[in-house]
mmCIF file of C-alpha atoms in Angstrom:
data_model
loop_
_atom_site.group_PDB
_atom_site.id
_atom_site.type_symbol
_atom_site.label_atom_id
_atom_site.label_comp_id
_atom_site.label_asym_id
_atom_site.label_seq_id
_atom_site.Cartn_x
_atom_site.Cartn_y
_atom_site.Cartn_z
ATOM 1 C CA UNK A 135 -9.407 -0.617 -12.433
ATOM 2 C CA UNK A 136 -6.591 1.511 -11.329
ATOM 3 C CA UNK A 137 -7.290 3.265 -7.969
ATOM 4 C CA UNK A 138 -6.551 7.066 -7.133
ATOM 5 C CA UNK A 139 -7.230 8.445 -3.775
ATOM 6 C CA UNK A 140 -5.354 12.295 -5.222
ATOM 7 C CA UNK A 141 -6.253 14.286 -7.994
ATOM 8 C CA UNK A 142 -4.135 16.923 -6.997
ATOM 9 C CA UNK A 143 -1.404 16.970 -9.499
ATOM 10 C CA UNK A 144 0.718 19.582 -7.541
ATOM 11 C CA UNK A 145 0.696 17.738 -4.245
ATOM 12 C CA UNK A 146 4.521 16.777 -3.215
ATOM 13 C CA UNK A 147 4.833 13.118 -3.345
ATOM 14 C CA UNK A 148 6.295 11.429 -0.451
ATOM 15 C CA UNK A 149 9.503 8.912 -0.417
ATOM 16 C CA UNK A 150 7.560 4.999 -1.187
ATOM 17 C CA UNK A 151 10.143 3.986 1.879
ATOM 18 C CA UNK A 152 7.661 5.750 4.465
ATOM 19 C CA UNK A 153 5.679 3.208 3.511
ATOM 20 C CA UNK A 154 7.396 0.689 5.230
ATOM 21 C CA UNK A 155 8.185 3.027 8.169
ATOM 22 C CA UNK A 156 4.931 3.819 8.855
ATOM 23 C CA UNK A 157 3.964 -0.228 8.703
ATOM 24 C CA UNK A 158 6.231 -0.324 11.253
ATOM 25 C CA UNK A 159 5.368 2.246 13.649
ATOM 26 C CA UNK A 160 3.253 5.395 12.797
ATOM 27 C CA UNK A 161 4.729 7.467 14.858
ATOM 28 C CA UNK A 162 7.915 6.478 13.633
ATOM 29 C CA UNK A 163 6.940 8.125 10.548
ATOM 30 C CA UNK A 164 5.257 11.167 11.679
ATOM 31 C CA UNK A 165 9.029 12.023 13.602
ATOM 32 C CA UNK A 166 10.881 11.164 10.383
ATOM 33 C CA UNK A 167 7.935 12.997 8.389
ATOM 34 C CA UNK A 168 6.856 15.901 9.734
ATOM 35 C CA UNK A 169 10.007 16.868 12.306
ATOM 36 C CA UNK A 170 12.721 15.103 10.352
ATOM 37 C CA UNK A 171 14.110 13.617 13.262
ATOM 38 C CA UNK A 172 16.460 10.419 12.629
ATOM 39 C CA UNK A 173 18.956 8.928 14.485
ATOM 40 C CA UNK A 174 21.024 6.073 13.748
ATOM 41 C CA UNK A 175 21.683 2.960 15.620
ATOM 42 C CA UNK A 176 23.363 -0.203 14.555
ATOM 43 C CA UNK A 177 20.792 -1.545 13.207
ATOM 44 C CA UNK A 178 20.289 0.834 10.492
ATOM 45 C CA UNK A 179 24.237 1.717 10.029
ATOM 46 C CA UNK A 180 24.140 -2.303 9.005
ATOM 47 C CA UNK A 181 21.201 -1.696 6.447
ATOM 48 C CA UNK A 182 22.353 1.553 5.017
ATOM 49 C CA UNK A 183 25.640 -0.017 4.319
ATOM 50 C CA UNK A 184 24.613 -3.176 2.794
ATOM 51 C CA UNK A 185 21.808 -0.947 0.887
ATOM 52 C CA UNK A 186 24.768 1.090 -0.138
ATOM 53 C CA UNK A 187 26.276 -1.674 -2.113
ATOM 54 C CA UNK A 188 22.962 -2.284 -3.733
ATOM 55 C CA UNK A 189 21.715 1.353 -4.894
ATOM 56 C CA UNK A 190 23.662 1.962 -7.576
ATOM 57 C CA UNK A 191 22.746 2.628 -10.444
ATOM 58 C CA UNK A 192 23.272 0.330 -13.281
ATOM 59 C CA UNK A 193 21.859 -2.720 -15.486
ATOM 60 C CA UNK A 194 23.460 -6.511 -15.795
ATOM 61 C CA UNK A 195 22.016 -8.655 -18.417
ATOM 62 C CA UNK A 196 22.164 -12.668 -17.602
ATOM 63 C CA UNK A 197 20.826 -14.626 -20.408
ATOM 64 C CA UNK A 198 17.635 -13.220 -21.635
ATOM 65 C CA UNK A 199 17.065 -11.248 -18.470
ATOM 66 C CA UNK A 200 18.052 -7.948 -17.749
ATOM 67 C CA UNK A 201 18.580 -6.662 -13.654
ATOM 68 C CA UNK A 202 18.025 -2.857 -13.545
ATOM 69 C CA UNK A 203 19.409 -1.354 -10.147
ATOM 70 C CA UNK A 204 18.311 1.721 -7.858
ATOM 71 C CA UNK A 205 15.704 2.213 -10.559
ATOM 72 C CA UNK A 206 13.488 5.527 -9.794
ATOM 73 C CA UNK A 207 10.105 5.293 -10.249
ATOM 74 C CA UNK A 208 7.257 7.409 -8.887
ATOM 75 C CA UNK A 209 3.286 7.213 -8.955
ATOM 76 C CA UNK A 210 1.226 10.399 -9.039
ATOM 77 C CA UNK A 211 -1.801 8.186 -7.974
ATOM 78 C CA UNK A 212 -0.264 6.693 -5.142
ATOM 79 C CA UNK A 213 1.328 10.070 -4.281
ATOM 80 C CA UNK A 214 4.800 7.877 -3.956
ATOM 81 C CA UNK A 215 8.524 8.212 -5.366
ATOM 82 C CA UNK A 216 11.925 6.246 -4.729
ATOM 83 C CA UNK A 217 13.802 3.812 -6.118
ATOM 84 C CA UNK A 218 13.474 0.137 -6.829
ATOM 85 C CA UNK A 219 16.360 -1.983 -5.465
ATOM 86 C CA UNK A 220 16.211 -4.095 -7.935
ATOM 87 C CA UNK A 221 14.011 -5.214 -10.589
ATOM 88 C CA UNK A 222 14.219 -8.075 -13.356
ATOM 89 C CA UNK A 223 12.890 -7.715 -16.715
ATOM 90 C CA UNK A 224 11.895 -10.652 -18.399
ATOM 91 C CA UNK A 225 11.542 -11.357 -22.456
ATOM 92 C CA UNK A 226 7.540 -11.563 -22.766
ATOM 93 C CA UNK A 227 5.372 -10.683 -25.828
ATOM 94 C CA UNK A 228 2.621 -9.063 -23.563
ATOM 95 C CA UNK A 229 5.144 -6.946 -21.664
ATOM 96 C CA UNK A 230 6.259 -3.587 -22.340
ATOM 97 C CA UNK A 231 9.441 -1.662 -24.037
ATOM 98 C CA UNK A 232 12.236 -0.613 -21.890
ATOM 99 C CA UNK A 233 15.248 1.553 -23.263
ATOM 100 C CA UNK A 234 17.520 -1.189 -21.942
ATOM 101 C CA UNK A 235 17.089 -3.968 -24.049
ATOM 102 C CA UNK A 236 15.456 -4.841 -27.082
ATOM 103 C CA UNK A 237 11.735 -6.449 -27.746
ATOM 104 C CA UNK A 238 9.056 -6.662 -24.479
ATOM 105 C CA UNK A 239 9.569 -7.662 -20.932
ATOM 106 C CA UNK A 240 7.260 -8.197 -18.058
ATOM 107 C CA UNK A 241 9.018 -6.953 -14.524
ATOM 108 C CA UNK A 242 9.850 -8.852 -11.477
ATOM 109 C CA UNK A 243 10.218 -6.239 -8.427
ATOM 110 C CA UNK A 244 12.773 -7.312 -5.648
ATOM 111 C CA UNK A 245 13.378 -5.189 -2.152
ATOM 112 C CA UNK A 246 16.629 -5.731 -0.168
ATOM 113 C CA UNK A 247 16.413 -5.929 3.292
ATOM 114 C CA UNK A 248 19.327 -6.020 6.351
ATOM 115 C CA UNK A 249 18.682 -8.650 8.752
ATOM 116 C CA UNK A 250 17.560 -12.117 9.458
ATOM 117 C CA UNK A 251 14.525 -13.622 7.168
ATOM 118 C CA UNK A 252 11.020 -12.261 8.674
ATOM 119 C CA UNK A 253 7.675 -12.117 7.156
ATOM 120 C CA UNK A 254 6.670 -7.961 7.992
ATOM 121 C CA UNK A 255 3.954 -6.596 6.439
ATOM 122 C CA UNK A 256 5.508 -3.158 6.259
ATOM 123 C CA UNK A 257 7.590 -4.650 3.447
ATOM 124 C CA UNK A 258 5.013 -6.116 1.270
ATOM 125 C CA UNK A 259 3.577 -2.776 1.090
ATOM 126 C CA UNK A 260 6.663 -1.130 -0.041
ATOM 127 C CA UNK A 261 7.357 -3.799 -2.410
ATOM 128 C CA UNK A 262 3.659 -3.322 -3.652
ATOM 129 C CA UNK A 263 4.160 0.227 -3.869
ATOM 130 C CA UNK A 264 7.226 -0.314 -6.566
ATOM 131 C CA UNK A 265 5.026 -2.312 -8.017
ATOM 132 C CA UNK A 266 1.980 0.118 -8.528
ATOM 133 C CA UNK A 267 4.468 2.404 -9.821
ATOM 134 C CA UNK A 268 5.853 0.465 -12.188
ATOM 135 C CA UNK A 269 2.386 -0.860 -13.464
ATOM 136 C CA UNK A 270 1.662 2.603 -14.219
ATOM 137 C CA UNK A 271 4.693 3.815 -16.300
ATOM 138 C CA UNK A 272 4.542 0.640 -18.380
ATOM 139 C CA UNK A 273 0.923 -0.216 -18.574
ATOM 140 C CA UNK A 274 1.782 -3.859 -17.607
ATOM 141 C CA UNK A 275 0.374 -5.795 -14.680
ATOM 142 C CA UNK A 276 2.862 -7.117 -11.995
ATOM 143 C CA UNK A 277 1.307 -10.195 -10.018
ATOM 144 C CA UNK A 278 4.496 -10.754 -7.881
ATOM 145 C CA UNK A 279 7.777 -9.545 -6.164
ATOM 146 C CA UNK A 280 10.185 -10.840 -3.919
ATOM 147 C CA UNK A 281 12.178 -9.644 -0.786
ATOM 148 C CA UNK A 282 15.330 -10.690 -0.686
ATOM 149 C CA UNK A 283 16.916 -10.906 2.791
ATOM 150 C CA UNK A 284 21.155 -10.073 2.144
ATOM 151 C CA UNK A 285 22.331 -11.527 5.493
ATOM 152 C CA UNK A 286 20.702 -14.686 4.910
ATOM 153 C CA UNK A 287 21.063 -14.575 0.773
ATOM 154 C CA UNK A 288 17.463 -15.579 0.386
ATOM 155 C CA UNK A 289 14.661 -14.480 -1.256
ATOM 156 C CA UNK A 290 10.875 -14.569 -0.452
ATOM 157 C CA UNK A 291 8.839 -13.958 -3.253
ATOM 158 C CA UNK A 292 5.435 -12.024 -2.475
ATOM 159 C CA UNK A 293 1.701 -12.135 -3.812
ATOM 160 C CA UNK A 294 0.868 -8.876 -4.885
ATOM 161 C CA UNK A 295 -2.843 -9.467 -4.053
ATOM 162 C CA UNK A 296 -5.947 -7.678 -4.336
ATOM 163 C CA UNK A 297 -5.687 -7.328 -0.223
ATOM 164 C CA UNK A 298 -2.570 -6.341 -0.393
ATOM 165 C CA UNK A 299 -2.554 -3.485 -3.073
ATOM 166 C CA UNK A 300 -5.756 -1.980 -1.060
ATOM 167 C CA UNK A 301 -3.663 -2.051 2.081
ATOM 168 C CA UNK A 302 -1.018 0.047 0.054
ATOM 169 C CA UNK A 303 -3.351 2.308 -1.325
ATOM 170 C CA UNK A 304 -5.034 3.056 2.402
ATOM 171 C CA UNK A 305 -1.871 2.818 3.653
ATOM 172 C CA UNK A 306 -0.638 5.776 1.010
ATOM 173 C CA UNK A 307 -3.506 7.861 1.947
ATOM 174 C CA UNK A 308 -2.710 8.267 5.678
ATOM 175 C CA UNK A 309 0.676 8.883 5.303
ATOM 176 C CA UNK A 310 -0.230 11.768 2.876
ATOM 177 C CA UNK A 311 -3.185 12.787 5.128
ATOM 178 C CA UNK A 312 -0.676 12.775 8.300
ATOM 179 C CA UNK A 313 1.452 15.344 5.501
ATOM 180 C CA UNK A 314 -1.018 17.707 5.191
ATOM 181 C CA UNK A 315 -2.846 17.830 8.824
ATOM 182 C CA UNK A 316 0.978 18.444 10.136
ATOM 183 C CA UNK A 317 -0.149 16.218 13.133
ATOM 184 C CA UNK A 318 2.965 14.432 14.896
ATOM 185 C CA UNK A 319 1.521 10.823 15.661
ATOM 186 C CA UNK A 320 1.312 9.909 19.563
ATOM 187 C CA UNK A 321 3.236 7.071 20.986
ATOM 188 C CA UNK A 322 2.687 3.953 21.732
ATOM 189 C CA UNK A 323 4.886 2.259 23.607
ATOM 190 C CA UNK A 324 5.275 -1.798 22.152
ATOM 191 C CA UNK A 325 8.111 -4.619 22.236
ATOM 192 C CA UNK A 326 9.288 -2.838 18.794
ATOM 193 C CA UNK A 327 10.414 0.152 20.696
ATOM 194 C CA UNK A 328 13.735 -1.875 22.088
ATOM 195 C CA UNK A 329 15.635 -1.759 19.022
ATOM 196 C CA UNK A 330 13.994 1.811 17.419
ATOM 197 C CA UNK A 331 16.568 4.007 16.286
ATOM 198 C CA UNK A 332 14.173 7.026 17.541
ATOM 199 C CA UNK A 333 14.294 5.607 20.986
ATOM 200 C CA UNK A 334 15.449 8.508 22.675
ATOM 201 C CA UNK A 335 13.733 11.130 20.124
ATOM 202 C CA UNK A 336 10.036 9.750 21.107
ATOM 203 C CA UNK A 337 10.704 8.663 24.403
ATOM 204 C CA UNK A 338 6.993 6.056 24.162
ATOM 205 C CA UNK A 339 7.287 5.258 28.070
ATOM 206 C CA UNK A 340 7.182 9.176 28.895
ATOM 207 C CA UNK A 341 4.784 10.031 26.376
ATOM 208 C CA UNK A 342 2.419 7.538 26.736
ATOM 209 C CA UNK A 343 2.690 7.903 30.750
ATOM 210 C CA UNK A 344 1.913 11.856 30.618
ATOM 211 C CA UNK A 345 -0.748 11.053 28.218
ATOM 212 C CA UNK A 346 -2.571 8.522 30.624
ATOM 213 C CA UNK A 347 -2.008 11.209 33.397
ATOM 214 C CA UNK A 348 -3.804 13.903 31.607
ATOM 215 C CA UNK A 349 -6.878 11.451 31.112
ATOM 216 C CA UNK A 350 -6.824 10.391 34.418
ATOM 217 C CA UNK A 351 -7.137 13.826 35.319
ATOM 218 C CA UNK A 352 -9.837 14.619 32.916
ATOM 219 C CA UNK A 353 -12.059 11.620 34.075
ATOM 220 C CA UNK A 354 -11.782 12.967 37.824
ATOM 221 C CA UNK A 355 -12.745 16.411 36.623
ATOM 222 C CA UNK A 356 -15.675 15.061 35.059
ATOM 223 C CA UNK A 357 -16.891 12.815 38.091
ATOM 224 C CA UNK A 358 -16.914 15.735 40.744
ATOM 225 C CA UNK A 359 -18.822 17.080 38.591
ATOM 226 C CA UNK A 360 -21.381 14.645 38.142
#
């Protein structure tokens, strides 16, 4: 049964990358989000360069399979659009019609990632969320995808699970929740913070410090009282 959490057909959809940004750090996404802050750092000069090579837009056929790059897709359901880095589409009698080849194919999402080879959650929900997209222009089911890794040339294919596609779906619904409230996420300082492009921008250590110091505050308010 395909899930909806947004019935609202003229709410803006969000990019399906936030996705993965907000995986990674909520606040994170709120700055991007709400106060379009970003700042660059080498980390994501490295990916937006190799991503460069990737995104654009084109299709290579290889035997019976045809690669479709930087392929835009959206979901009113999900609330998501963007672009698939890649995706395969494979000859299959139960698949669906594309304009780029003749006959049925079944698809085979891949996202392209900058770095070495980890296993981040954040990713398997954008990945799922190309997927969900995808399943709903074509009307075909997608059990799995793959994240390929470019520094390290190798690819991890993914389980789209049942788990996983309800972690994208509540995942998709805070994001466009945080939207609409307008409500910059709080920060929280962790070992992720080090090598955040928004570093400076959030400042966690400050934040989070002025936060406690506001509590404290509160809690010795309330004990004279008591």
């Amino acid at each position: 049964m395909m899930q909806s959490f947004s019935e609202d057909e003229s709410r803006e959809l969000f990019p399906l990358s936030w996705l993965s940004q907000y995986g990674y750090c909520k606040r994170r996404c709120s700055l991007l989000a709400l106060e379009q802050i970003w700042q660059e750092n080498e980390y994501t000069a490295a990916g937006r360069m190799q991503h460069k090579r990737v995104h654009t837009g084109r299709t290579e056929q290889r035997g019976d399979t045809i690669y479709i790059f930087e392929m835009p897709v959206f979901s009113r359901r999900l609330g998501v659009n963007g672009f698939c880095d890649c995706v395969e589409a494979h000859p299959s009698p139960s698949g669906a019609a594309i304009p780029y080849g003749k006959g049925k194919y079944t698809f085979y999402p891949v996202e392209y990632k900058h770095g070495v080879v980890r296993d981040e959650e954040e990713y398997h929900l954008q990945l799922c969320a190309q997927a969900i997209c995808l399943e709903e222009r074509f009307g075909v089911e997608i059990p799995v995808g793959a994240i390929f890794f470019i520094d390290a040339h190798r690819r991890d294919e993914v389980l789209l699970s049942q788990e996983l596609r309800e972690q994208t779906w509540k995942t998709a619904k805070e994001i466009s929740d945080m939207v609409e409230s307008q409500k910059t996420v709080l920060a929280a300082y962790s070992a992720k913070c080090k090598k955040c492009s928004l570093r400076e921008a959030c400042q966690p250590r400050i934040r989070r410090s002025a936060q406690s110091y506001s509590e404290g505050l509160w809690e010795e308010a309330i004990k004279e009282t008591e």
